[in-house]
Short mmCIF file of C-alpha atoms in Angstrom, two decimals:
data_model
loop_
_atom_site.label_atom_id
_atom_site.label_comp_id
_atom_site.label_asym_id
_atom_site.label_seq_id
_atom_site.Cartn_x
_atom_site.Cartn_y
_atom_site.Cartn_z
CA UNK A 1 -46.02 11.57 15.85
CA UNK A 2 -44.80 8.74 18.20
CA UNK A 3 -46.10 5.93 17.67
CA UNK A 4 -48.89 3.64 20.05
CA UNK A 5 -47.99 0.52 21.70
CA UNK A 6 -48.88 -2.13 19.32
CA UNK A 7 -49.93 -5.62 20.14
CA UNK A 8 -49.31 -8.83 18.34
CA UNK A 9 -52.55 -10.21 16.33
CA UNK A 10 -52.86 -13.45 14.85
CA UNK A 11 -51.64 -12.25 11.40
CA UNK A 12 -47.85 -12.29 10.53
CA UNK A 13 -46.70 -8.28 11.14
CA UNK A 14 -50.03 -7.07 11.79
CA UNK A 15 -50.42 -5.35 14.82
CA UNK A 16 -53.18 -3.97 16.95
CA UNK A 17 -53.16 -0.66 19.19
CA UNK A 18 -55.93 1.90 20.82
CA UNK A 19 -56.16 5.13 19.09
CA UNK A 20 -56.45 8.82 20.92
CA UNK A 21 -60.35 8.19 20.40
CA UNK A 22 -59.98 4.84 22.30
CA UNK A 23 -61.41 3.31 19.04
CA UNK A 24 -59.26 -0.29 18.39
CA UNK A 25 -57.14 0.02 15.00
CA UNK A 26 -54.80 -1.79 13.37
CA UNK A 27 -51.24 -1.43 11.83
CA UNK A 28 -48.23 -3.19 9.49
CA UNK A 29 -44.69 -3.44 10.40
CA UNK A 30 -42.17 -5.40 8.10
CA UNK A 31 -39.06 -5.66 9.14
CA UNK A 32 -35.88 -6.57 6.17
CA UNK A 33 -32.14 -5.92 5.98
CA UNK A 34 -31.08 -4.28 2.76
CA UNK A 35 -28.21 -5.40 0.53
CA UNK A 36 -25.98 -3.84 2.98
CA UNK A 37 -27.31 -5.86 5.48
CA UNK A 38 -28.74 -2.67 7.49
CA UNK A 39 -32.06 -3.25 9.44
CA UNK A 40 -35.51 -1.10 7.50
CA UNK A 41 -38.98 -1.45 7.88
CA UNK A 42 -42.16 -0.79 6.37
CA UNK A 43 -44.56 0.48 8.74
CA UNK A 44 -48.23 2.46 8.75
CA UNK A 45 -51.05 2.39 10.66
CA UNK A 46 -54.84 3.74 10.66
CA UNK A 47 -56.50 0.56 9.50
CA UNK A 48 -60.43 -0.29 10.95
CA UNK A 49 -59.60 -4.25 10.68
CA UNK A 50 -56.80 -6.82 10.86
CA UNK A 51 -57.87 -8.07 7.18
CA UNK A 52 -57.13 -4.20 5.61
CA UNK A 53 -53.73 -3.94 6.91
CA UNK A 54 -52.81 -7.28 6.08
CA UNK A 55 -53.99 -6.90 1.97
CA UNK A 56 -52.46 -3.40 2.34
CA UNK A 57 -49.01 -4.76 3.39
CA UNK A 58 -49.48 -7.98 0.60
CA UNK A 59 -50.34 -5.45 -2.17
CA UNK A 60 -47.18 -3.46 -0.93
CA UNK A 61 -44.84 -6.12 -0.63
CA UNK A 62 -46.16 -7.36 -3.59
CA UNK A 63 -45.61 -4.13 -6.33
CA UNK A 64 -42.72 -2.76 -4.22
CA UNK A 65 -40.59 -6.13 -3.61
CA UNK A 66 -38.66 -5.37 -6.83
CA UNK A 67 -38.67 -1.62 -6.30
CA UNK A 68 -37.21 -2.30 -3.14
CA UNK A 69 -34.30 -3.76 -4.67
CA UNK A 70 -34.14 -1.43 -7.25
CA UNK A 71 -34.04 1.83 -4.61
CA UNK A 72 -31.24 -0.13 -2.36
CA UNK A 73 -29.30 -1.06 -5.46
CA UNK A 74 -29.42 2.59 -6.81
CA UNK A 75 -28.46 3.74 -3.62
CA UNK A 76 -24.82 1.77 -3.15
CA UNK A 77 -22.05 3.85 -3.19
CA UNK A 78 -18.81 2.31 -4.69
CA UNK A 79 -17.77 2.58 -1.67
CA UNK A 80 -20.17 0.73 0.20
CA UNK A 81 -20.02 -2.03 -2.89
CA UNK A 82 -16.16 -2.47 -2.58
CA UNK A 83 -16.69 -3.56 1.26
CA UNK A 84 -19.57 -6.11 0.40
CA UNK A 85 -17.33 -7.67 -2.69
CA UNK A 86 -13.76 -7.83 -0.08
CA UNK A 87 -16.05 -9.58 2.37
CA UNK A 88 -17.53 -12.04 -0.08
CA UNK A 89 -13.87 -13.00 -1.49
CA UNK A 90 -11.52 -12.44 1.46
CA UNK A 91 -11.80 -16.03 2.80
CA UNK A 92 -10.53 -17.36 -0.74
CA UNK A 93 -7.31 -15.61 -1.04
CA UNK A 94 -4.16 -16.22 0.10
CA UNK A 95 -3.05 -13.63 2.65
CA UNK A 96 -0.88 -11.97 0.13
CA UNK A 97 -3.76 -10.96 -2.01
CA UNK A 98 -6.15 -9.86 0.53
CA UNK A 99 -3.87 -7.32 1.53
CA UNK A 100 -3.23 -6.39 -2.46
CA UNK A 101 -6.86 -6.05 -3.01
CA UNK A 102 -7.78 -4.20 0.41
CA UNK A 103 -4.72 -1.65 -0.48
CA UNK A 104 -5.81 -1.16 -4.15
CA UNK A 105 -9.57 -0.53 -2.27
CA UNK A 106 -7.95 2.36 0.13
CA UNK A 107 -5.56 3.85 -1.83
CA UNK A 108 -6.96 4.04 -5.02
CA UNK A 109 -10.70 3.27 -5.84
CA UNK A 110 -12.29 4.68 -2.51
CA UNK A 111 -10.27 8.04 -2.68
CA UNK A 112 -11.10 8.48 -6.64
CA UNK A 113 -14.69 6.65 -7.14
CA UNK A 114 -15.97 6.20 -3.45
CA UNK A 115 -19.01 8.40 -3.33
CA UNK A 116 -20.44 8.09 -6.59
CA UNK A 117 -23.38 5.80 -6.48
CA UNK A 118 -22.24 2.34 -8.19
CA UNK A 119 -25.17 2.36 -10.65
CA UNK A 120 -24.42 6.25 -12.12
CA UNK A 121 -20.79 5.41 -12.74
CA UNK A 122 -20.43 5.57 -16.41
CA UNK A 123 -16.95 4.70 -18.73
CA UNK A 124 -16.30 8.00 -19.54
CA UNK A 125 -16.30 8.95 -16.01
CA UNK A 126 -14.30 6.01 -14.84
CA UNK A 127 -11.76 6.51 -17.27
CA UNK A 128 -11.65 10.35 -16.78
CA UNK A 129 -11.02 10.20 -13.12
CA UNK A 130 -9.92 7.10 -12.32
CA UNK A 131 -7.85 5.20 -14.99
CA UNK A 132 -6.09 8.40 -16.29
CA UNK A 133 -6.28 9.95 -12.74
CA UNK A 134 -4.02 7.26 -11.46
CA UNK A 135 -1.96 7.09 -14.96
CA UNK A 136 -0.70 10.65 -14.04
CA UNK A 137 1.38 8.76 -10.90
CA UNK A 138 1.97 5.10 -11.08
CA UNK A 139 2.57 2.92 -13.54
CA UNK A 140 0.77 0.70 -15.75
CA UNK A 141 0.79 -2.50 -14.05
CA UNK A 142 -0.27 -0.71 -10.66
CA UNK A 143 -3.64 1.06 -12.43
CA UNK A 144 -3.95 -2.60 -14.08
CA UNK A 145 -3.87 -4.27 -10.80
CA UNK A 146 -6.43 -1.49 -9.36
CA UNK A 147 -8.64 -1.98 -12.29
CA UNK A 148 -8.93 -5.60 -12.32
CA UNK A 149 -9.78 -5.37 -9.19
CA UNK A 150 -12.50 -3.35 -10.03
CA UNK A 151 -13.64 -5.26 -12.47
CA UNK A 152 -14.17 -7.77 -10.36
CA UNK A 153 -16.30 -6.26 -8.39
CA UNK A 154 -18.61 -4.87 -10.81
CA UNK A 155 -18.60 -8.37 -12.14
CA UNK A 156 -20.20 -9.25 -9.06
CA UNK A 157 -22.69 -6.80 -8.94
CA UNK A 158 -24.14 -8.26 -12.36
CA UNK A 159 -24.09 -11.17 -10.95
CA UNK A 160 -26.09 -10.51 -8.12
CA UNK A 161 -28.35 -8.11 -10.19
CA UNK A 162 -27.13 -4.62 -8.24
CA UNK A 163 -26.17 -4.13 -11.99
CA UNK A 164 -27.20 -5.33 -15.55
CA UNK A 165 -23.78 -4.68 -17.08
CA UNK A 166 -20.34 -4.49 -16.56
CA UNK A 167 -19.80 -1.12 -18.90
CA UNK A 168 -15.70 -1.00 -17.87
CA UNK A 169 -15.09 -4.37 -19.25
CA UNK A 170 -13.50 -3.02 -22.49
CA UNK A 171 -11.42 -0.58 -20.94
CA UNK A 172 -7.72 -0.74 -22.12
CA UNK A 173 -4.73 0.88 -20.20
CA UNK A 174 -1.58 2.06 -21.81
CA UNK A 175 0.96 4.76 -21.03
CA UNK A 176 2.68 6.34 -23.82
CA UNK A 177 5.95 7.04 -22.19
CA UNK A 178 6.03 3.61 -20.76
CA UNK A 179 5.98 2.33 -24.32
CA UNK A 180 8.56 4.49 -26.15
CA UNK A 181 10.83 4.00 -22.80
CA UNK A 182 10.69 -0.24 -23.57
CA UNK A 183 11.02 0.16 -27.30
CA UNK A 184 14.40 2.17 -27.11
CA UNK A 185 15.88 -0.30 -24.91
CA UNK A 186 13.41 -3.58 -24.03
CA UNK A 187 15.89 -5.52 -22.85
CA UNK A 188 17.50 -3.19 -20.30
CA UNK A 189 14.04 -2.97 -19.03
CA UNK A 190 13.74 -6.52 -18.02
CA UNK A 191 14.00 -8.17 -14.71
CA UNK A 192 16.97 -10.72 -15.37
CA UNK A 193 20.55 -10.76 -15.91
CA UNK A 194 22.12 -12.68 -19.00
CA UNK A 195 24.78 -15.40 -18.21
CA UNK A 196 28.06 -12.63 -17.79
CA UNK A 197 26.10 -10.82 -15.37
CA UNK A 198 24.90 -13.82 -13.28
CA UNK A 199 28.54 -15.57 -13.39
CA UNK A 200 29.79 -12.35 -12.30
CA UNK A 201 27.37 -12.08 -9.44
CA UNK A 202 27.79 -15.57 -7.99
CA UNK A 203 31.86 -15.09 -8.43
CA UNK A 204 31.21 -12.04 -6.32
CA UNK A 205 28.86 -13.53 -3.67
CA UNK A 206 30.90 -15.93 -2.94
CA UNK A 207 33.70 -14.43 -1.66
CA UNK A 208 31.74 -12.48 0.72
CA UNK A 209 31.99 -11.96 4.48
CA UNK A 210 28.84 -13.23 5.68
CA UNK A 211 28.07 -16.71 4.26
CA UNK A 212 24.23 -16.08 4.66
CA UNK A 213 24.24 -13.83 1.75
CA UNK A 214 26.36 -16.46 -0.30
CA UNK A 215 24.04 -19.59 0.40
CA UNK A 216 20.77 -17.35 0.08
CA UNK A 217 21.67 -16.30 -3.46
CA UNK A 218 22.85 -18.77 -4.51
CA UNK A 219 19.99 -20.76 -3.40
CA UNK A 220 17.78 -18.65 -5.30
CA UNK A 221 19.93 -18.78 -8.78
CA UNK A 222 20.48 -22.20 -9.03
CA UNK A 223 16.88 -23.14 -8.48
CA UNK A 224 14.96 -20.10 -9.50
CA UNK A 225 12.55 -20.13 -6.29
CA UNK A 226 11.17 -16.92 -5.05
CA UNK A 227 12.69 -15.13 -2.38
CA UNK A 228 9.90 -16.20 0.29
CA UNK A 229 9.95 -19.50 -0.42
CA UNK A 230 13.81 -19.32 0.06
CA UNK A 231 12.89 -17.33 3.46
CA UNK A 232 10.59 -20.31 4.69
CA UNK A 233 13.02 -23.39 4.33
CA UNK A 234 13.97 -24.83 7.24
CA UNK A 235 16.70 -27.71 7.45
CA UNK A 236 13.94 -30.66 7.18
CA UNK A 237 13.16 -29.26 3.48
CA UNK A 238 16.62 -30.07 2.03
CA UNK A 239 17.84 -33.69 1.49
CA UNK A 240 21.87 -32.79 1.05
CA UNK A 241 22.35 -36.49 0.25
CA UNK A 242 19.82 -36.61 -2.46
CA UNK A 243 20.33 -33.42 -3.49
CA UNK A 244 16.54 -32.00 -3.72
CA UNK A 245 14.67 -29.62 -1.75
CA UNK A 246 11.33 -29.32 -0.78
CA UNK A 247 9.17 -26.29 -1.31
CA UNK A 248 5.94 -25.83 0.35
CA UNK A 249 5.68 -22.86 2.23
CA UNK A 250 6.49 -19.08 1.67
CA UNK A 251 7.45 -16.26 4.08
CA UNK A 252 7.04 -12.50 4.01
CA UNK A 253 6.21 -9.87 6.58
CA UNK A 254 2.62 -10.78 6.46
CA UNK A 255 4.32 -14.42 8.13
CA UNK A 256 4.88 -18.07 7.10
CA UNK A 257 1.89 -20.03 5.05
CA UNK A 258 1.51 -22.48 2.37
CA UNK A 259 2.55 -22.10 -1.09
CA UNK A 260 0.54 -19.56 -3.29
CA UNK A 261 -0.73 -21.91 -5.84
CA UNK A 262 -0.64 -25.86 -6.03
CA UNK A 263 2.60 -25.85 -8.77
CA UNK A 264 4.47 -23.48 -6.22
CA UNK A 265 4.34 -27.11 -4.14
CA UNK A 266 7.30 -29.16 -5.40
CA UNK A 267 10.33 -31.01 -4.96
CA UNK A 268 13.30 -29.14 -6.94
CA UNK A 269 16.81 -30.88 -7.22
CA UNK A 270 20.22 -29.04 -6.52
CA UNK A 271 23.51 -29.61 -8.48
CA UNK A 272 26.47 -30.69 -6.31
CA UNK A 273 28.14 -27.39 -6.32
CA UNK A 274 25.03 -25.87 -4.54
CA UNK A 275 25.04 -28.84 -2.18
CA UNK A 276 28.45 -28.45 -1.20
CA UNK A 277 27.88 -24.96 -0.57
CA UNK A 278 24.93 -25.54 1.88
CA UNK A 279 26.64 -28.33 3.79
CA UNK A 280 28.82 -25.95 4.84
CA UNK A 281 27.05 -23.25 5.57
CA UNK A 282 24.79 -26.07 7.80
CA UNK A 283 27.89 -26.59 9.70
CA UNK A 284 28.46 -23.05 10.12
CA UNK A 285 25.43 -22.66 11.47
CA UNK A 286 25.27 -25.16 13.99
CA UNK A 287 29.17 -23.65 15.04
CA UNK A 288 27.40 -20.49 15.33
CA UNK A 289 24.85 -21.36 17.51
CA UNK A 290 26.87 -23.64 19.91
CA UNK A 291 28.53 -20.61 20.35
CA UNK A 292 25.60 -19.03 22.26
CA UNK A 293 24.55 -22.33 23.49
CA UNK A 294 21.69 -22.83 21.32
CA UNK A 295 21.61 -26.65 19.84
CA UNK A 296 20.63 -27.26 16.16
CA UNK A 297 17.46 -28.21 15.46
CA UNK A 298 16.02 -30.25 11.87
CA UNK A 299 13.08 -27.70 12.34
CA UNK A 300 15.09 -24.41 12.36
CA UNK A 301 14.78 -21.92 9.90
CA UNK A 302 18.22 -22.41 6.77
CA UNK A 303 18.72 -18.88 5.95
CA UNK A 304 19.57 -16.74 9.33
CA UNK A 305 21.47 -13.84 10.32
CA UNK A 306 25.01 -16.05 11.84
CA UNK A 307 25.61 -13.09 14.95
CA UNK A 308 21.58 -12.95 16.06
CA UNK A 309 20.55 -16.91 14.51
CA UNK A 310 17.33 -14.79 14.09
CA UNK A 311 15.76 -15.72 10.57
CA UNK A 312 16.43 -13.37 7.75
CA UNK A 313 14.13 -10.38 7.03
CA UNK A 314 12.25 -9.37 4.46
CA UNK A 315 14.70 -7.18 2.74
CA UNK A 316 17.46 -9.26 2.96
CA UNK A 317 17.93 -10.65 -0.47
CA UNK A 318 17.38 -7.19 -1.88
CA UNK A 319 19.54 -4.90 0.05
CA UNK A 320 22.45 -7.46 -1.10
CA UNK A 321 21.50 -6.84 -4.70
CA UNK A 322 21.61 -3.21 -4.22
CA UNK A 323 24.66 -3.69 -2.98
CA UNK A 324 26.04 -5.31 -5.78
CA UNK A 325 25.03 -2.97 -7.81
CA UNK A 326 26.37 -0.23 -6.20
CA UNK A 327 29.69 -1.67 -6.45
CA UNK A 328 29.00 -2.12 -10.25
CA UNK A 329 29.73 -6.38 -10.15
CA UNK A 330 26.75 -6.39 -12.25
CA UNK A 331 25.62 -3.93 -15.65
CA UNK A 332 21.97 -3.23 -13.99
CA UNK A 333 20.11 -3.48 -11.18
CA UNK A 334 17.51 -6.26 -10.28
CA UNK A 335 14.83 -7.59 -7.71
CA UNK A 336 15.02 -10.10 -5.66
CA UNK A 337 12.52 -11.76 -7.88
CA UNK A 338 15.00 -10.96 -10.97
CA UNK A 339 17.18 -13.68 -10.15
CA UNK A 340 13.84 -16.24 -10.58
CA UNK A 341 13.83 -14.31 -14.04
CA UNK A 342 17.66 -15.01 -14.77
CA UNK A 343 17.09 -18.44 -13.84
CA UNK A 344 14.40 -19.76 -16.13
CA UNK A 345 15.20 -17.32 -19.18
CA UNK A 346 18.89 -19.11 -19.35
CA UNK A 347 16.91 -22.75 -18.87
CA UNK A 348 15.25 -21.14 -21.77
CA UNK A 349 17.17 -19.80 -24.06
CA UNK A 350 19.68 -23.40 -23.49
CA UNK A 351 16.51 -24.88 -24.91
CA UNK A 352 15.61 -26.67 -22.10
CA UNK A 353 11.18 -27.73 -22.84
CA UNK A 354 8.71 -25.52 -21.65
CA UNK A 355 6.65 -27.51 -19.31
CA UNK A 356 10.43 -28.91 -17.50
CA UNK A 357 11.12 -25.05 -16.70
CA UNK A 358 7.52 -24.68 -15.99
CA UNK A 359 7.67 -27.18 -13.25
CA UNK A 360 10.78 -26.41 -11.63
CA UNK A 361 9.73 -22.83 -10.85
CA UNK A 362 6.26 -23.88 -9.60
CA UNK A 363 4.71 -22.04 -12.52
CA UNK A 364 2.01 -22.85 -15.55
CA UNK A 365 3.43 -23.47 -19.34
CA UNK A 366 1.54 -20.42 -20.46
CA UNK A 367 3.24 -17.87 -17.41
CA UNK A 368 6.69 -18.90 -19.07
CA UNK A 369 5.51 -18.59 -22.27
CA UNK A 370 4.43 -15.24 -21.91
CA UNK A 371 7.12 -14.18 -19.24
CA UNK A 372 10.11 -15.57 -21.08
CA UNK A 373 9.36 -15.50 -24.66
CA UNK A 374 12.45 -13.28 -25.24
CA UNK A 375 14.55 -15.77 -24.29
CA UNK A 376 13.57 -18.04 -27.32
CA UNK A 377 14.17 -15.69 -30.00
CA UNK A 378 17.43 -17.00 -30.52
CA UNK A 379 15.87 -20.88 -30.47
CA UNK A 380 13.21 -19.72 -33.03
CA UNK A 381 15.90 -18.47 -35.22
CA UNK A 382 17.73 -21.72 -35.21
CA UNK A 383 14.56 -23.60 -36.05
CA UNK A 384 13.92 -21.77 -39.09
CA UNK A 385 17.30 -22.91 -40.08
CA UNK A 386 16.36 -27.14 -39.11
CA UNK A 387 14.31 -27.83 -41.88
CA UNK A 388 16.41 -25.90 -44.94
CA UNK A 389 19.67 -28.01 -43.25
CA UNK A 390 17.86 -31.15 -43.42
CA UNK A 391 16.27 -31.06 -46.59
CA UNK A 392 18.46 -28.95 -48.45
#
């Protein structure tokens, strides 16, 4: 039945309107957006007086205000959730971790737990199709990442009262294979190179073709920066005379920013042999570009391709490594972010403190703890031994 042409009465949402019998009657109409911040409204008519439909909307409003809530809440898909909790966080991350969290949103949780309603989801059903749904494919530290993410969410939900628990909070995530496969051969497994390897690599390095790929690893192995800060320093960051560099900024193919946490921000110092090896490859550089008539400038990126001066891409570092690897210079294969690894576990294992390592790398006490414990099982060893050689 369409409805009459209402008219404004003194009374907040009351209306007035002329029924089929001409006879004057009055209505309510409350308008609200739900948590999903879509427009509803409560509406009904048929009242004799202004005073009925305004104690019949209070009384409403009143009992169902909580009910309301209640029906919206039970009503959000995961879906729907996992849109209002990437809104409500996006502006605090970095742009890194947006897109980390939006890709764990589309490629995992929305195709596995997207339509069931966020308040039905139980443990055993989260675990059933999504944690071991996802354990079938990738690895652990990829349904991890997912799940935390997760997590997350729920945790605001609770917050917000959409839910009254978090019931996934005491999920654990393991993968059988993954562990037999690190206790036959742990250290094969990990992202570094010990000192033969390294020496080898740098020997090798050195003597190749294209002094880019020199400078930018070794760059990265005698200062154990990642490989996007490494891709963001421009000339003005590196005081040859001092011997330091300044990091500040990273760069990936999302583009250049500011460091991903405050300790990435710091001022590292450079042995001379490192120094020596980037004053040269400055004046390359500036040879390089005179050559196509471009002039040096403090501002211009360190680390560029010397036939296009364009900057170095993304994969630069890595596809070098494969290389290397290929050609069997070195006993295993690493990331990019392998030779930050190699670095601080030899700082490490030489016994160098904690917090000195911590700060050179731009990361907390506790990450190297747990990160490069392995490296100190040697120093643990020998400080069993202090005690019996000094009292003994």
């Amino acid at each position: 039945m369409a409805r009459p042409k209402l008219k404004k009465t003194r009374r907040n949402n009351i209306y007035s309107y002329t029924d089929t019998k001409n006879k004057k009657k009055y209505a309510y109409r409350y308008k609200y957006y739900d948590s999903l911040g879509k427009r509803k409204e409560l509406y009904k008519q048929g009242f004799d007086s202004d005073r009925d439909a305004e104690v019949a909307l209070a009384k409403l409003i009143c009992e169902t205000d909580s009910f309301l809530k209640v029906v919206e809440n039970k009503n959000i898909t995961v879906s729907q959730w996992m849109d209002i909790w990437f809104e409500s966080k996006k502006n605090d991350w970095a742009i890194s971790s947006k897109k980390l969290a939006k890709q764990n949103i589309d490629l995992y949780i929305k195709p596995l737990l997207g339509s069931y309603k966020l308040s039905n989801l139980d443990y055993l059903t989260y675990k059933k199709e999504f944690i071991d749904e996802l354990l079938k494919t990738k690895s652990v530290n990829t349904v991890k990442s997912a799940h935390s993410k997760f997590l997350d969410a729920v945790n605001l939900a609770v917050r917000n009262e959409v839910l009254p628990k978090n019931r996934f909070s005491s999920m654990t995530i393991s993968k059988e294979n993954e562990k037999k496969k690190k206790s036959i051969n742990e250290e094969n497994d990990l992202n570094f190179l010990n000192e033969d390897d390294l020496k080898k690599l740098l020997q090798f390095i050195k003597k190749a073709d294209d002094m880019t790929k020199t400078a930018v690893i070794w760059t990265i192995a005698f200062t154990g920066m990642r490989k996007g800060e490494a891709a963001a320093l421009r000339w003005k960051d590196i005081d040859l005379q001092e011997g330091t560099i300044n990091i500040y900024e990273t760069r990936d193919h999302l583009g250049q920013r500011e460091a991903k946490t405050k300790n990435s921000i710091r001022v590292v110092e450079i042995e001379q042999n490192l120094c020596s090896l980037l004053e040269s490859y400055r004046k390359k550089s500036i040879e390089k570009k005179l050559e196509k008539g471009v002039s040096h400038k403090n501002t211009d990126y360190v680390f560029i391709n010397l036939k296009t001066l364009h900057c170095i891409g993304t994969n630069f570092v890595a596809n070098i490594l494969i290389s290397v690897y290929k050609k069997k210079v070195i006993s295993k294969y690493i990331s990019p972010h392998g030779l930050r690894h190699s670095y601080a576990t030899i700082l490490c294992g030489q016994g160098v403190p904690i917090p000195v390592v911590a700060k050179i790398i731009g990361d907390t006490p506790n990450t190297v703890m747990v990160y490069y414990a392995h490296s100190l099982k040697e120093k643990e060893k020998e400080a069993v031994q202090i005690l019996s050689k000094v009292l003994l």
